[in-house]
Each structure stands twice: as C-alpha cells, then as structure tokens.
Amino acid sequence: MANGVHTEEFELTMEDENLCAGSAKSEASLNRSGEEDEVTSVVSGRKLWRLVVVSFALLCILQAIFSISLRIAFRNEAGFKNLTKQRDELKRINSDIEGRYKSLTEERDELKRINFAIEANSENLTEERDALKKINSDIVASFKNLTEERDELKRINFDTEASRKNLTEQRDELERKLNISDSQCHSLTEESDKLKKRLKNGWLYFSGSFYYISSNEKTWQESRKDCIQKGADLTIINNREEQNFIRQFKKYLWIGLTDIETEGKWKWVDGTPLTRSFWDSKEPNGKTLENCGQIKNPNLQNNWNDERCSNTHNWICEEKGSL
Ligand code: 2F8
Ligand code: CA
C-alpha cells in the first residue's frame, strides 16, 4: 500500500506538474473534445480530492507531531525542573552531610584526644584512687578513734559537770555559811564592843542581857525614860533564874511592869502580857492607886509589889543581847 501511496503521490506530483504546465496550456486544452473534457474533469476532481485528503492527513500528522513534541518538551521541562530541584536538594543534603561529617570527624578526633588523655591519666588516677583509698581508710580509723575519744570526753564532761554542779552548790552553801559567819562575827564584834562598853560603865551581864542598876531614885516614868536614853528599857523578868539574879542586889527596884492602861491587866513595857509572875503574897493590892511594878523584899523569892508610880525608887534597866 505504501508503494501505492507513493505511486499516487508521484502521480499526483506529475499531475500537478502537468496541471501547472497545463494551466499554461489551458487554452489549448479547451479545444479538445467534450469526452476528453469530461474524462479530464473526473480525473482532475479525483486528484483534487486526493490532494485534499493527503493534505488533511499531512496536517493531522503535523499536528500530532507538534502536539507530541509539545508534550515531550513540556514533560522534559517539568522533568528538568524537577531534576534541578532534586539536584539542588541533593546538593543541600550533601552539603549538610559534609558539614555533619566534618563535625563528626572533629568530634571523633576530639574524643580520640580525650580518650588518649584519659588513658594517659588512667594509670595516675588508679594510683591516686589507691592512695585516696588508703587515706580514706586512715580517716575512717581516725574517725572511729575520735568518736570513741569524744564519747569518753562526753562521759568525763558529764561527770565533770556533775562534779562542778556539786562543787558549785557546796561553794554556794559555804559562801552562805561564810556570809552568816561574817554576819555573826560582825554581830559578835558589835556585841563584844557593847559588852566591853557596858561593863566599863557598870553594867552587868546575865544570860544574854545587860543590866544597869541605878544609884539614885526616880519615879517609874522617869526611871523608864533613863533606861530608854541608855538604849535599854526597864527590866522584863521572864523566869525564875532572872528573878533570882535581880533579887540578889537586895534593893527596891522599879521593873518594866504596869497596869496603868487597864486596871488588873498587867503588861510588860514591850507590850507583852504578864504570864509568869513573882508577886509577893498579898500583892498586887493597890488597885488603881498602885499601877507600877516593883522588886521589894529581897529575902523573899516572890517579892513583887504594885506601887504608886509617882514614888521614887532605884530602877534596873535591861538591854537584851542579839545572841
Ligand atoms: O507591903 C505592903 C504594902 O506596903 C505599903 O503600903 C503600906 C505599900 N505602899 C507604899 O509604899 C506606898 C504597898 O504598896 C504595899 O502593898
Ligand atoms: Ca502594892
């Protein structure tokens, strides 16, 4: 069939040439016979039709080729762009990998260096570790000893503290006693000085008290006033011993006894009521006329008498010692 087409195309070409030539000869062709014209017309129509068909086919083929070319070109361009993009991406990845490779290489080298240094120091470190182990062992032993010593010191300190507390209490007690002793010593000194002074001035000492017997006579009030001026008061008789002590002077003496405030309620000059008395047998008998107490008959063990306060008699003062 291809040969046929070529033949037809060849024929067409020849015919076209003939047509071209024929156009020049068209005037002469008009002169041919009608039959020949009719045949020629049919042949020309068929050729023209064939020409149109062939041309159309050629156009279709050209269009198809153009379309395919466009598609291929488009595809190639897109693929080119994609490949370019992939190439760039691969370049970037490659660059990253190179960077990371470089970094990893540096890290590896650094680690190698460190590892080398560690290995170099490993032996020293081992020795140091062993030395530290020994030191640590010594420290532990020392710590144990120190702990024991501390506990022992704590115990000793506890005992010492107890002893110190005990000693402190004893010291305080001794200081308290010493203060008392000082006070007593002071009192004794004062007492001694007072005693010396009293004795020097004619006072007598008996059972912790100093006594002064007047050499003149006064009323009970004046007598008492004199005693007070001397730092004493009229004598208060508390017991038989004191009564006998005073009785031995064999004098009528005012003593510190009175019921001047209330008749019959005898009181001593220090305000205490009379509890132990040594009245003479019919005394007291003076009621409201005789309100002051007196030592009278020295021969009697009980020799008190109530007497008029305004009468004058000797008197006996008493100053109690502080001991
Ligand atoms: O001893 C008895 C009696 O003696 C005198 O009175 C007579 C006394 N009075 C005077 O001395 C003022 C009494 O007091 C005493 O009871
Ligand atoms: Ca009397």
Coordinates of C-alpha atoms and ligand atoms in Angstrom, one line a residue:
M1 CA 0.0 0.0 0.0
A2 CA 2.9 2.4 0.8
N3 CA 4.2 1.9 -2.6
G4 CA 0.8 2.6 -3.9
V5 CA 0.6 5.9 -2.0
H6 CA 4.0 6.8 -3.2
T7 CA 2.9 6.0 -6.6
E8 CA -0.2 8.1 -6.2
E9 CA 1.8 10.9 -4.7
F10 CA 4.2 10.6 -7.5
E11 CA 1.4 10.6 -9.9
L12 CA -0.2 13.5 -8.2
T13 CA 3.1 15.3 -8.4
M14 CA 3.3 14.6 -12.0
E15 CA -0.2 15.5 -12.5
D16 CA 0.4 18.8 -10.5
E17 CA 3.3 19.5 -12.8
N18 CA 1.0 18.7 -15.6
L19 CA -1.6 21.0 -14.0
C20 CA 1.0 23.7 -13.8
A21 CA 2.0 23.0 -17.2
G22 CA -1.5 22.5 -18.1
S23 CA -2.5 25.9 -17.0
A24 CA -0.2 27.3 -19.5
K25 CA -1.7 25.1 -21.9
S26 CA -5.3 25.6 -20.7
E27 CA -6.2 27.5 -23.7
A28 CA -5.2 24.7 -25.9
S29 CA -7.0 22.1 -23.8
L30 CA -10.3 23.9 -24.2
N31 CA -10.1 22.9 -27.7
R32 CA -10.2 19.2 -27.1
S33 CA -13.3 17.2 -27.5
G34 CA -16.1 17.1 -24.9
E35 CA -15.5 13.4 -24.0
E36 CA -12.0 14.1 -23.3
D37 CA -13.0 17.1 -21.2
E38 CA -15.4 15.0 -19.2
V39 CA -12.7 12.4 -18.5
T40 CA -10.2 15.0 -17.7
S41 CA -12.7 16.7 -15.3
V42 CA -13.3 13.5 -13.5
V43 CA -9.6 12.8 -13.2
S44 CA -8.9 16.3 -12.0
G45 CA -11.7 16.0 -9.4
R46 CA -10.3 12.8 -8.1
K47 CA -6.8 14.2 -8.0
L48 CA -8.1 17.3 -6.2
W49 CA -9.9 15.1 -3.7
R50 CA -6.8 13.0 -3.2
L51 CA -4.8 16.2 -2.7
V52 CA -7.2 17.5 -0.1
V53 CA -7.2 14.2 1.7
V54 CA -3.5 13.9 1.6
S55 CA -3.1 17.5 2.7
F56 CA -5.5 16.9 5.6
A57 CA -3.7 13.8 6.6
L58 CA -0.4 15.6 6.5
L59 CA -1.9 18.4 8.6
C60 CA -3.1 15.8 11.1
I61 CA 0.2 14.2 11.2
L62 CA 2.0 17.5 11.6
Q63 CA -0.4 18.5 14.3
A64 CA 0.1 15.2 16.1
I65 CA 3.8 15.6 15.8
F66 CA 3.6 19.1 17.1
S67 CA 1.4 18.0 19.9
I68 CA 3.7 15.2 20.9
S69 CA 6.6 17.5 20.6
L70 CA 5.0 20.0 22.8
R71 CA 4.1 17.3 25.4
I72 CA 7.6 15.9 25.3
A73 CA 9.0 19.4 25.6
F74 CA 6.7 20.2 28.4
R75 CA 7.4 16.9 30.1
N76 CA 11.1 17.4 29.6
E77 CA 10.9 20.9 31.0
A78 CA 9.0 19.8 34.1
G79 CA 11.3 16.8 34.5
F80 CA 14.2 19.2 34.1
K81 CA 12.9 21.5 36.7
N82 CA 12.2 18.5 39.0
L83 CA 15.6 17.1 38.4
T84 CA 17.1 20.6 39.0
K85 CA 15.2 20.8 42.2
Q86 CA 16.3 17.3 43.2
R87 CA 19.8 18.1 42.3
D88 CA 19.7 21.2 44.5
E89 CA 18.1 19.3 47.3
L90 CA 20.7 16.6 46.9
K91 CA 23.4 19.3 46.9
R92 CA 22.0 20.8 50.1
I93 CA 21.7 17.4 51.7
N94 CA 25.2 16.6 50.5
S95 CA 26.4 19.9 52.0
D96 CA 24.6 19.1 55.3
I97 CA 26.1 15.6 55.3
E98 CA 29.5 17.1 54.5
G99 CA 29.1 19.5 57.4
R100 CA 27.9 16.8 59.7
Y101 CA 30.7 14.6 58.5
K102 CA 33.2 17.3 59.3
S103 CA 31.6 17.9 62.6
L104 CA 31.5 14.2 63.4
T105 CA 35.1 13.9 62.3
E106 CA 36.1 16.7 64.6
E107 CA 34.1 15.2 67.5
R108 CA 35.7 11.8 66.8
D109 CA 39.1 13.4 66.8
E110 CA 38.3 15.3 70.0
L111 CA 37.0 12.0 71.6
K112 CA 40.1 10.3 70.4
R113 CA 42.2 13.0 72.0
I114 CA 40.2 12.8 75.2
N115 CA 40.3 9.1 75.2
F116 CA 44.1 9.3 74.8
A117 CA 44.3 11.7 77.6
I118 CA 42.1 9.5 79.8
E119 CA 44.2 6.5 79.0
A120 CA 47.3 8.5 79.8
N121 CA 45.8 9.6 83.1
S122 CA 44.2 6.3 83.9
E123 CA 47.3 4.9 85.5
N124 CA 47.8 8.1 87.6
L125 CA 44.1 8.1 88.6
T126 CA 44.4 4.5 89.6
E127 CA 47.4 5.3 91.8
E128 CA 45.6 8.3 93.2
R129 CA 42.5 6.2 93.8
D130 CA 44.5 3.7 95.7
A131 CA 46.2 6.4 97.7
L132 CA 42.9 8.0 98.4
K133 CA 41.5 4.6 99.5
K134 CA 44.4 4.3 101.9
I135 CA 43.8 7.9 103.2
N136 CA 40.1 7.2 103.5
S137 CA 40.9 4.0 105.4
D138 CA 43.1 6.0 107.7
I139 CA 40.5 8.7 108.1
V140 CA 37.8 6.1 109.0
A141 CA 40.2 4.6 111.6
S142 CA 40.9 8.1 113.0
F143 CA 37.2 8.9 112.9
K144 CA 36.5 5.8 114.9
N145 CA 39.2 6.8 117.4
L146 CA 37.9 10.3 117.6
T147 CA 34.4 9.1 118.1
E148 CA 35.5 6.9 121.0
E149 CA 37.5 9.8 122.4
R150 CA 34.5 12.1 122.0
D151 CA 32.3 9.7 123.8
E152 CA 34.8 9.3 126.5
L153 CA 35.2 13.1 126.8
K154 CA 31.4 13.4 126.9
R155 CA 31.3 10.9 129.7
I156 CA 34.1 12.7 131.5
N157 CA 32.4 16.1 130.8
F158 CA 29.2 14.7 132.2
D159 CA 30.9 13.6 135.3
T160 CA 32.8 16.9 135.5
E161 CA 29.6 18.8 135.0
A162 CA 28.0 16.8 137.8
S163 CA 31.1 17.5 140.0
R164 CA 31.0 21.1 139.0
K165 CA 27.4 21.4 139.9
N166 CA 28.0 19.7 143.2
L167 CA 31.0 21.9 143.9
T168 CA 29.1 25.0 142.9
E169 CA 26.3 24.0 145.3
Q170 CA 28.9 23.3 148.0
R171 CA 30.6 26.6 147.3
D172 CA 27.3 28.5 147.4
E173 CA 26.5 26.8 150.7
L174 CA 29.9 27.7 152.1
E175 CA 29.5 31.2 150.9
R176 CA 26.1 31.4 152.5
K177 CA 27.6 30.0 155.7
L178 CA 30.6 32.3 155.4
N179 CA 28.2 35.2 155.0
I180 CA 26.3 34.1 158.0
S181 CA 29.6 33.6 159.8
D182 CA 30.6 37.1 158.7
S183 CA 27.4 38.4 159.9
Q184 CA 27.7 36.5 163.2
C185 CA 31.3 37.6 163.5
H186 CA 30.1 41.2 162.9
S187 CA 27.4 40.8 165.5
L188 CA 29.8 39.2 167.9
T189 CA 32.2 42.0 167.4
E190 CA 29.5 44.5 168.0
E191 CA 28.3 42.5 171.0
S192 CA 31.8 42.3 172.3
D193 CA 32.3 46.1 171.9
K194 CA 28.9 46.7 173.5
L195 CA 29.7 44.3 176.3
K196 CA 33.0 46.0 176.9
K197 CA 31.4 49.4 176.9
R198 CA 28.5 48.3 179.2
L199 CA 30.8 46.5 181.6
K200 CA 33.1 49.5 181.6
N201 CA 30.1 51.7 182.6
G202 CA 29.0 49.5 185.4
W203 CA 26.5 47.3 183.5
L204 CA 26.2 43.6 184.4
Y205 CA 25.8 40.7 182.0
F206 CA 23.4 37.8 182.7
S207 CA 22.0 35.2 180.3
G208 CA 22.2 37.2 177.2
S209 CA 21.2 40.6 178.7
F210 CA 22.9 43.6 180.1
Y211 CA 21.5 45.1 183.3
Y212 CA 22.1 48.5 184.8
I213 CA 21.1 49.3 188.5
S214 CA 20.7 53.0 189.2
S215 CA 22.4 54.6 192.1
N216 CA 19.7 57.2 192.5
E217 CA 15.9 57.1 192.7
K218 CA 13.3 58.3 190.2
T219 CA 9.6 57.8 189.5
W220 CA 8.6 54.8 187.4
Q221 CA 8.2 57.1 184.3
E222 CA 11.5 58.9 184.8
S223 CA 13.3 55.7 185.5
R224 CA 12.0 54.2 182.3
K225 CA 13.0 57.4 180.4
D226 CA 16.5 57.0 181.7
C227 CA 16.7 53.4 180.6
I228 CA 15.5 54.3 177.1
Q229 CA 18.1 57.0 176.9
K230 CA 20.7 54.4 177.6
G231 CA 19.4 52.2 174.7
A232 CA 17.6 49.9 177.0
D233 CA 14.3 49.7 179.0
L234 CA 13.1 48.8 182.4
T235 CA 13.8 45.1 183.1
I236 CA 11.3 42.4 182.0
I237 CA 11.6 39.3 184.2
N238 CA 10.9 36.1 182.2
N239 CA 11.8 33.3 184.5
R240 CA 12.9 32.3 188.0
E241 CA 16.6 32.5 187.1
E242 CA 16.3 36.1 186.1
Q243 CA 14.1 36.8 189.2
N244 CA 16.8 35.4 191.5
F245 CA 19.5 37.3 189.6
I246 CA 17.8 40.6 190.2
R247 CA 16.8 39.7 193.8
Q248 CA 20.4 39.2 194.8
F249 CA 21.0 43.0 194.6
K250 CA 18.7 43.4 197.7
K251 CA 17.2 46.7 196.6
Y252 CA 13.8 48.0 195.9
L253 CA 13.8 48.4 192.1
W254 CA 11.4 49.6 189.5
I255 CA 10.8 46.9 186.8
G256 CA 9.1 47.2 183.5
L257 CA 5.6 46.1 184.6
T258 CA 2.4 48.2 184.7
D259 CA -1.4 48.1 184.5
I260 CA -1.8 51.8 184.1
E261 CA -3.8 51.4 180.9
T262 CA -6.3 48.9 182.3
E263 CA -6.6 48.1 186.0
G264 CA -5.7 44.5 186.6
K265 CA -4.2 43.8 183.1
W266 CA -0.5 43.8 183.8
K267 CA 1.8 44.2 180.8
W268 CA 5.5 44.5 180.3
V269 CA 7.0 47.6 178.7
D270 CA 7.4 45.7 175.4
G271 CA 3.6 45.3 175.3
T272 CA 3.5 41.5 176.1
P273 CA 1.0 40.5 178.8
L274 CA 2.2 39.1 182.1
T275 CA 2.2 35.3 182.1
R276 CA 4.8 34.3 184.6
S277 CA 4.7 36.4 187.8
F278 CA 6.5 36.5 191.1
W279 CA 4.1 38.7 193.2
D280 CA 4.6 38.9 196.9
S281 CA 1.9 37.0 198.8
K282 CA -0.7 39.8 199.1
E283 CA 0.2 41.7 196.0
P284 CA -0.9 43.3 193.8
N285 CA -3.3 45.2 196.1
G286 CA -3.1 48.9 195.1
K287 CA -5.9 48.7 192.5
T288 CA -6.0 52.0 190.6
L289 CA -3.6 53.7 193.1
E290 CA -0.7 51.4 192.5
N291 CA -0.1 50.7 188.8
C292 CA 3.7 50.2 188.5
G293 CA 5.7 47.0 189.3
Q294 CA 8.5 46.8 191.8
I295 CA 11.0 44.3 193.2
K296 CA 10.7 44.7 197.0
N297 CA 11.7 42.3 199.8
P298 CA 15.0 40.7 198.8
N299 CA 14.6 37.9 201.2
L300 CA 11.5 36.6 199.5
Q301 CA 11.7 34.5 196.4
N302 CA 8.4 36.1 195.3
N303 CA 8.8 39.8 196.1
W304 CA 6.9 41.8 193.5
N305 CA 4.8 44.7 194.7
D306 CA 2.4 47.1 192.9
E307 CA 3.4 50.6 193.9
R308 CA 2.4 54.1 193.2
C309 CA 4.1 55.1 190.0
S310 CA 4.9 58.6 191.3
N311 CA 7.0 57.2 194.1
T312 CA 10.7 57.3 193.6
H313 CA 12.9 54.2 193.8
N314 CA 16.0 52.8 192.2
W315 CA 15.4 51.1 188.9
I316 CA 17.0 48.3 186.9
C317 CA 17.4 48.6 183.1
E318 CA 17.8 45.7 180.7
E319 CA 19.2 45.5 177.2
K320 CA 18.8 42.2 175.5
G321 CA 21.8 41.0 173.6
S322 CA 21.4 40.0 170.0
L323 CA 22.6 36.4 170.6
Ligands
2F8_1 O1 4.0 45.7 201.7 C1 2.7 46.1 201.9 C2 2.3 47.5 201.4 O2 3.2 48.4 201.9 C3 3.0 49.7 201.5 O3 1.8 50.1 201.9 C4 1.7 50.2 203.3 C5 3.0 49.9 200.0 N1 2.7 51.2 199.6 C6 3.6 52.2 199.6 O4 4.7 52.0 199.9 C7 3.1 53.5 199.2 C8 2.0 48.9 199.4 O5 2.2 49.0 198.0 C9 2.3 47.6 199.9 O6 1.4 46.7 199.3
CA2 CA 1.0 47.1 196.4

